[in-house]
Amino acid sequence: MTRSRTSKKASSPAASSAAPDPALPDPHAAGAAAYAQADAQGELFQLIAPDGTVTHPELLPDPATRLALYRQMRRVRHFDERAWVLYRTGRMGVFPPYGGMEASQVGTAAALTPQDWLFPTYRDTGAALAYGLPIPQTLAYWRTSPHGWAMPQNLKILPFYIPIATQYPHAVGAALAEARQGTRNVAMAFIGDGGSSEGDFHEALNFAGALNASCVFILQNNGWAISVPTRAQTKATNLSRRADGYGIPGVRVDGNDVLATWHVTREAVERARRGEGPTLIETVTYRIKPHTLADDPSRYRTDADNAGWDAKDPVTRLRAHLLAGGHLTEEEDAQLTREIEAEFEAALAEADAFPEPTPAEILDHVFAEPTPQLARQRAQILAEEGA
Amino acid sequence: MTATVTALRTMTMVAAINDALALALERDPAVHIFGEDVGVMGGVFRATDGLQARFGAARVFDTPLAEAGIVGMGIGMGLAGLKPVAEIQFAGFLYPALDQVLSHLGRYRHRTRSRYHLPMVVRAPYGGGVHTPEQHADSPEAILAHTPGVKVVIPSTPRDAKGLLLAAIEDPDPVFFFEAIKLYRSVKEEVPEGHYTIPLGQARVVTQGDDVTVITYGGMVEVAQKAAAAAQAHGIGVEVIDLRTLVPLDTETLLASVQKTGRAVIVTEAPRTGGFHSEISAVIAEEAIEFLRAPVVRVTGFDAPYPPFTSVEDVYRPHPVRVARAIRQVMNY
Ligand SMILES: Cc1ncc(C[n+]2csc(CCOP(=O)(O)OP(=O)(O)O)c2C)c(N)n1
């Protein structure tokens, strides 16, 4: 039986920027009012405009946090881009890309500490990386190696969920369990606009409200559920308002502005930590890329559908802001690129070295002790497959 | 049976279950009980009676009415270090939660390579014989037994119910615990006070006999016993085996008996096609066919929903007469 390896987070060069220090000075006092105002005016809550211009200077996190978020977005984007290439060369399984949604994933997940829980969907590799899931393991998961399923002991993250919405109630239970055990740890779960049609989404929001669970629910509205646009998914036009039905706060935010997503998520995480209950955050973004790397979006959407979204790119937006503010130089940016590439290539080499599973391993980890039935089936595999 | 037992007390099955839950709450602060109406009211069958008053509303609590939410939230609680004991009010209302069961409950250990496991118990009253309304009498155990990673326990006596439930709660893996509604208050026996467990995966030989093996569990055990007594009166030796757990299945006990008697009758009240009775029949065919002196006979419900029509309920739910007929059939083959 092959035992999975433990986390390599400590050796990961990006680990230090995985989660900004939760003890940072709280810049959020004016937040709630600002995003309530944006919502009332039918606008998205935003801290920097697509060209990098600051729209809410009083709410900006400090420069170190801005740089940490930038670094994380670059790192996460690099993974998405390399995954595509690896897929094309047969070195990656089917992968759901998230390129263009980095602000939605990094700004939210980076608001957690490793004591908090992360319940990611298949789309949320970026969030998992930002939370601290080591790259070799993440690669292994998408290469369908069991090494990718063995979640690190020092993090509270689950393997990417494939059935839509089903993990939402788990987050409620995890949050409740934390509270019952006297901790202040919170649980964050992700979902898509399509997923928010599922019953589990609604049950979870209702349970979390009724039981005051410390949950932060991230609803990434990326415009599409495979081929179904949001307007065909639901008549609702503001998905954050779904929270109203359950008596919990709902926040709508520009999902391509990492400072904004980080801001509202930090506030929601802090609320939850204080015991004030759950929040639903809708990050309005766009799935620029195909549903998975095996999907052909030209069958269901046009260039007109995609128009304008490249200009809202979250990475170039923050980069422009940092360069203009003197927080980043072109030279530092080039150095960052080299670091990120080196980190990824080292991780890839590590992932390449994971051994393939043996046939009998498919029967491992069903129960703590195999039943007599499983023991006999193992003997059968060993006899037939000789491994 | 492992035990720290003091004295015996006569109890109904529901009292034995209540006793087991109270002991579990007392022994392990991680145990939490929740579901619809389990708190203030103590459950529609009173299985959780008095537990909230004794252990507080943090440990024993009412949830909103949503079965997927109950099981799904329990999964999260189990992940995060608690021992959730969820109640589904009737097994026939488990269906909204089946996604959680099939997609997650049985898979967590496997899909995290044992980084996480779910020490969760789901209790659900099941089965007919008490003239309940539509969908309250279903026997969905085969669906669960067909779900990898989930154990399935179905006790038939108060003593077993207590020992098996404590074992289920202490088990590191998810366990479905089906309680025959018919048996909740109709049977009483002396139950050890204090803590004891009955290991999952050990069948019980209820009556001994050399001619026919009747294999059954839960609400059908007493039906099989009645048929066995009638056959015994005609000189036919019937060995009744109560499986107690479907997963893990004690094939050793049931095969040893079939090898001795050469005849097998399987009794359940679940629908006929694809039921767990078919699994038992297949195990016998694979492992003991050379011992058989007659084809295996299944006595089951039908491939129709359990009838909400009181006057004909007994047509669906196996009756001792049907079991006796099956015993005659294998004897006369
Ligand atoms: C319960 C369930 N039904 C259907 C599917 C197939 N499926 C996979 S992704 C998807 C669309 C999901 O869209 P959305 O929730 O908006 O998330 P996105 O993929 O856009 O991130 C569907 C229908 C599934 N994985 N799970």
PDB file of C-alpha atoms in Angstrom, chain A residues 4 117 119 146 149-153 155-161 163 166-167 169-170 172-174 176-177 180-181 200 203 206-207 210-211 361-362 364-368 371-373 376, chain B residues 32 57-58 61-64 66-70 72-73 75-77 79-82 99-100 103-104 108-116 148-151 172-173 247-249 251 287:
ATOM      1  CA  SER A   4       0.638   9.435   0.717  1.00  0.00           C
ATOM      2  CA  TRP A 117     -11.628  25.273   6.164  1.00  0.00           C
ATOM      3  CA  PHE A 119     -14.271  23.545   0.347  1.00  0.00           C
ATOM      4  CA  PRO A 146      -3.831   9.231  -5.466  1.00  0.00           C
ATOM      5  CA  TRP A 149      -6.145  13.111  -2.972  1.00  0.00           C
ATOM      6  CA  ALA A 150      -4.104  12.887   0.207  1.00  0.00           C
ATOM      7  CA  MET A 151      -4.742  16.345   1.583  1.00  0.00           C
ATOM      8  CA  PRO A 152      -1.924  17.797   3.722  1.00  0.00           C
ATOM      9  CA  GLN A 153      -2.241  17.207   7.455  1.00  0.00           C
ATOM     10  CA  LEU A 155      -4.281  22.310   6.119  1.00  0.00           C
ATOM     11  CA  LYS A 156      -8.037  21.962   6.277  1.00  0.00           C
ATOM     12  CA  ILE A 157      -8.833  21.628   2.641  1.00  0.00           C
ATOM     13  CA  LEU A 158     -10.807  18.914   0.870  1.00  0.00           C
ATOM     14  CA  PRO A 159     -10.208  17.498  -2.591  1.00  0.00           C
ATOM     15  CA  PHE A 160     -11.949  19.499  -5.320  1.00  0.00           C
ATOM     16  CA  TYR A 161     -15.646  18.683  -5.331  1.00  0.00           C
ATOM     17  CA  PRO A 163     -20.790  17.055  -7.805  1.00  0.00           C
ATOM     18  CA  THR A 166     -22.956  19.097  -2.493  1.00  0.00           C
ATOM     19  CA  GLN A 167     -20.134  20.405  -0.355  1.00  0.00           C
ATOM     20  CA  PRO A 169     -23.758  21.721   3.697  1.00  0.00           C
ATOM     21  CA  HIS A 170     -20.401  20.196   4.668  1.00  0.00           C
ATOM     22  CA  VAL A 172     -21.918  24.392   7.551  1.00  0.00           C
ATOM     23  CA  GLY A 173     -21.184  21.241   9.523  1.00  0.00           C
ATOM     24  CA  ALA A 174     -17.469  21.979   9.709  1.00  0.00           C
ATOM     25  CA  LEU A 176     -20.581  24.215  13.516  1.00  0.00           C
ATOM     26  CA  ALA A 177     -18.104  21.595  14.688  1.00  0.00           C
ATOM     27  CA  ARG A 180     -18.756  23.319  19.341  1.00  0.00           C
ATOM     28  CA  GLN A 181     -15.083  22.612  19.974  1.00  0.00           C
ATOM     29  CA  ASP A 200     -28.005  21.945  -1.420  1.00  0.00           C
ATOM     30  CA  GLU A 203     -30.361  24.242   2.350  1.00  0.00           C
ATOM     31  CA  ASN A 206     -30.684  28.285   5.473  1.00  0.00           C
ATOM     32  CA  PHE A 207     -28.918  25.936   7.901  1.00  0.00           C
ATOM     33  CA  ALA A 210     -30.551  29.170  11.463  1.00  0.00           C
ATOM     34  CA  LEU A 211     -27.575  27.650  13.304  1.00  0.00           C
ATOM     35  CA  GLU A 361      -4.764   0.348  -4.122  1.00  0.00           C
ATOM     36  CA  ILE A 362      -8.228   0.959  -5.500  1.00  0.00           C
ATOM     37  CA  ASP A 364      -7.569   1.103   0.068  1.00  0.00           C
ATOM     38  CA  HIS A 365      -9.206   3.630   2.366  1.00  0.00           C
ATOM     39  CA  VAL A 366     -12.771   2.348   2.131  1.00  0.00           C
ATOM     40  CA  PHE A 367     -13.065   1.560   5.838  1.00  0.00           C
ATOM     41  CA  ALA A 368     -10.589   1.874   8.705  1.00  0.00           C
ATOM     42  CA  THR A 371     -14.410  -5.830   5.652  1.00  0.00           C
ATOM     43  CA  PRO A 372     -14.029  -9.567   4.907  1.00  0.00           C
ATOM     44  CA  GLN A 373     -15.579  -8.801   1.528  1.00  0.00           C
ATOM     45  CA  ARG A 376     -11.360 -11.203  -0.458  1.00  0.00           C
TER      46      ARG A 376
ATOM     47  CA  HIS B  32     -23.854  15.198  18.788  1.00  0.00           C
ATOM     48  CA  ALA B  57     -29.184  22.103  23.055  1.00  0.00           C
ATOM     49  CA  ALA B  58     -25.628  22.253  21.740  1.00  0.00           C
ATOM     50  CA  PHE B  61     -30.619  19.879  18.549  1.00  0.00           C
ATOM     51  CA  ASP B  62     -33.379  20.387  16.036  1.00  0.00           C
ATOM     52  CA  THR B  63     -32.420  21.236  12.488  1.00  0.00           C
ATOM     53  CA  PRO B  64     -34.386  22.905   9.739  1.00  0.00           C
ATOM     54  CA  ALA B  66     -34.145  19.349   4.999  1.00  0.00           C
ATOM     55  CA  GLU B  67     -32.678  15.870   4.811  1.00  0.00           C
ATOM     56  CA  ALA B  68     -29.811  16.689   2.445  1.00  0.00           C
ATOM     57  CA  GLY B  69     -28.899  19.491   4.810  1.00  0.00           C
ATOM     58  CA  ILE B  70     -29.014  17.170   7.817  1.00  0.00           C
ATOM     59  CA  GLY B  72     -24.578  17.053   4.520  1.00  0.00           C
ATOM     60  CA  MET B  73     -24.073  19.135   7.640  1.00  0.00           C
ATOM     61  CA  ILE B  75     -20.674  15.094   7.095  1.00  0.00           C
ATOM     62  CA  GLY B  76     -19.015  18.436   7.749  1.00  0.00           C
ATOM     63  CA  MET B  77     -19.292  17.927  11.506  1.00  0.00           C
ATOM     64  CA  LEU B  79     -14.897  15.883   9.053  1.00  0.00           C
ATOM     65  CA  ALA B  80     -14.164  18.526  11.632  1.00  0.00           C
ATOM     66  CA  GLY B  81     -13.824  16.216  14.594  1.00  0.00           C
ATOM     67  CA  LEU B  82     -17.281  15.503  15.979  1.00  0.00           C
ATOM     68  CA  ASP B  99     -26.999  12.532  -2.963  1.00  0.00           C
ATOM     69  CA  GLN B 100     -25.096  13.274   0.228  1.00  0.00           C
ATOM     70  CA  SER B 103     -21.738  11.187  -3.358  1.00  0.00           C
ATOM     71  CA  HIS B 104     -20.018  11.790  -0.051  1.00  0.00           C
ATOM     72  CA  TYR B 108     -14.556  10.675   2.227  1.00  0.00           C
ATOM     73  CA  ARG B 109     -12.004   8.245   3.566  1.00  0.00           C
ATOM     74  CA  HIS B 110     -11.292   6.997   0.074  1.00  0.00           C
ATOM     75  CA  ARG B 111     -11.174  10.347  -1.666  1.00  0.00           C
ATOM     76  CA  THR B 112      -8.844  11.841   0.931  1.00  0.00           C
ATOM     77  CA  ARG B 113      -6.718   8.679   1.281  1.00  0.00           C
ATOM     78  CA  SER B 114      -7.733   8.569   4.960  1.00  0.00           C
ATOM     79  CA  ARG B 115      -6.752  12.173   5.688  1.00  0.00           C
ATOM     80  CA  TYR B 116     -10.401  12.507   6.696  1.00  0.00           C
ATOM     81  CA  PRO B 148     -19.247   1.513  -0.942  1.00  0.00           C
ATOM     82  CA  GLY B 149     -17.838   2.829   2.311  1.00  0.00           C
ATOM     83  CA  VAL B 150     -21.075   2.742   4.274  1.00  0.00           C
ATOM     84  CA  LYS B 151     -21.902   0.139   6.899  1.00  0.00           C
ATOM     85  CA  PRO B 172     -14.608   5.221  12.779  1.00  0.00           C
ATOM     86  CA  ASP B 173     -16.645   4.897   9.578  1.00  0.00           C
ATOM     87  CA  VAL B 247     -22.269  -4.473   5.712  1.00  0.00           C
ATOM     88  CA  PRO B 248     -20.041  -6.043   6.828  1.00  0.00           C
ATOM     89  CA  LEU B 249     -21.835  -9.280   6.002  1.00  0.00           C
ATOM     90  CA  THR B 251     -20.912 -14.812   5.287  1.00  0.00           C
ATOM     91  CA  GLU B 287     -19.992 -20.331  -2.146  1.00  0.00           C
TER      92      GLU B 287
END
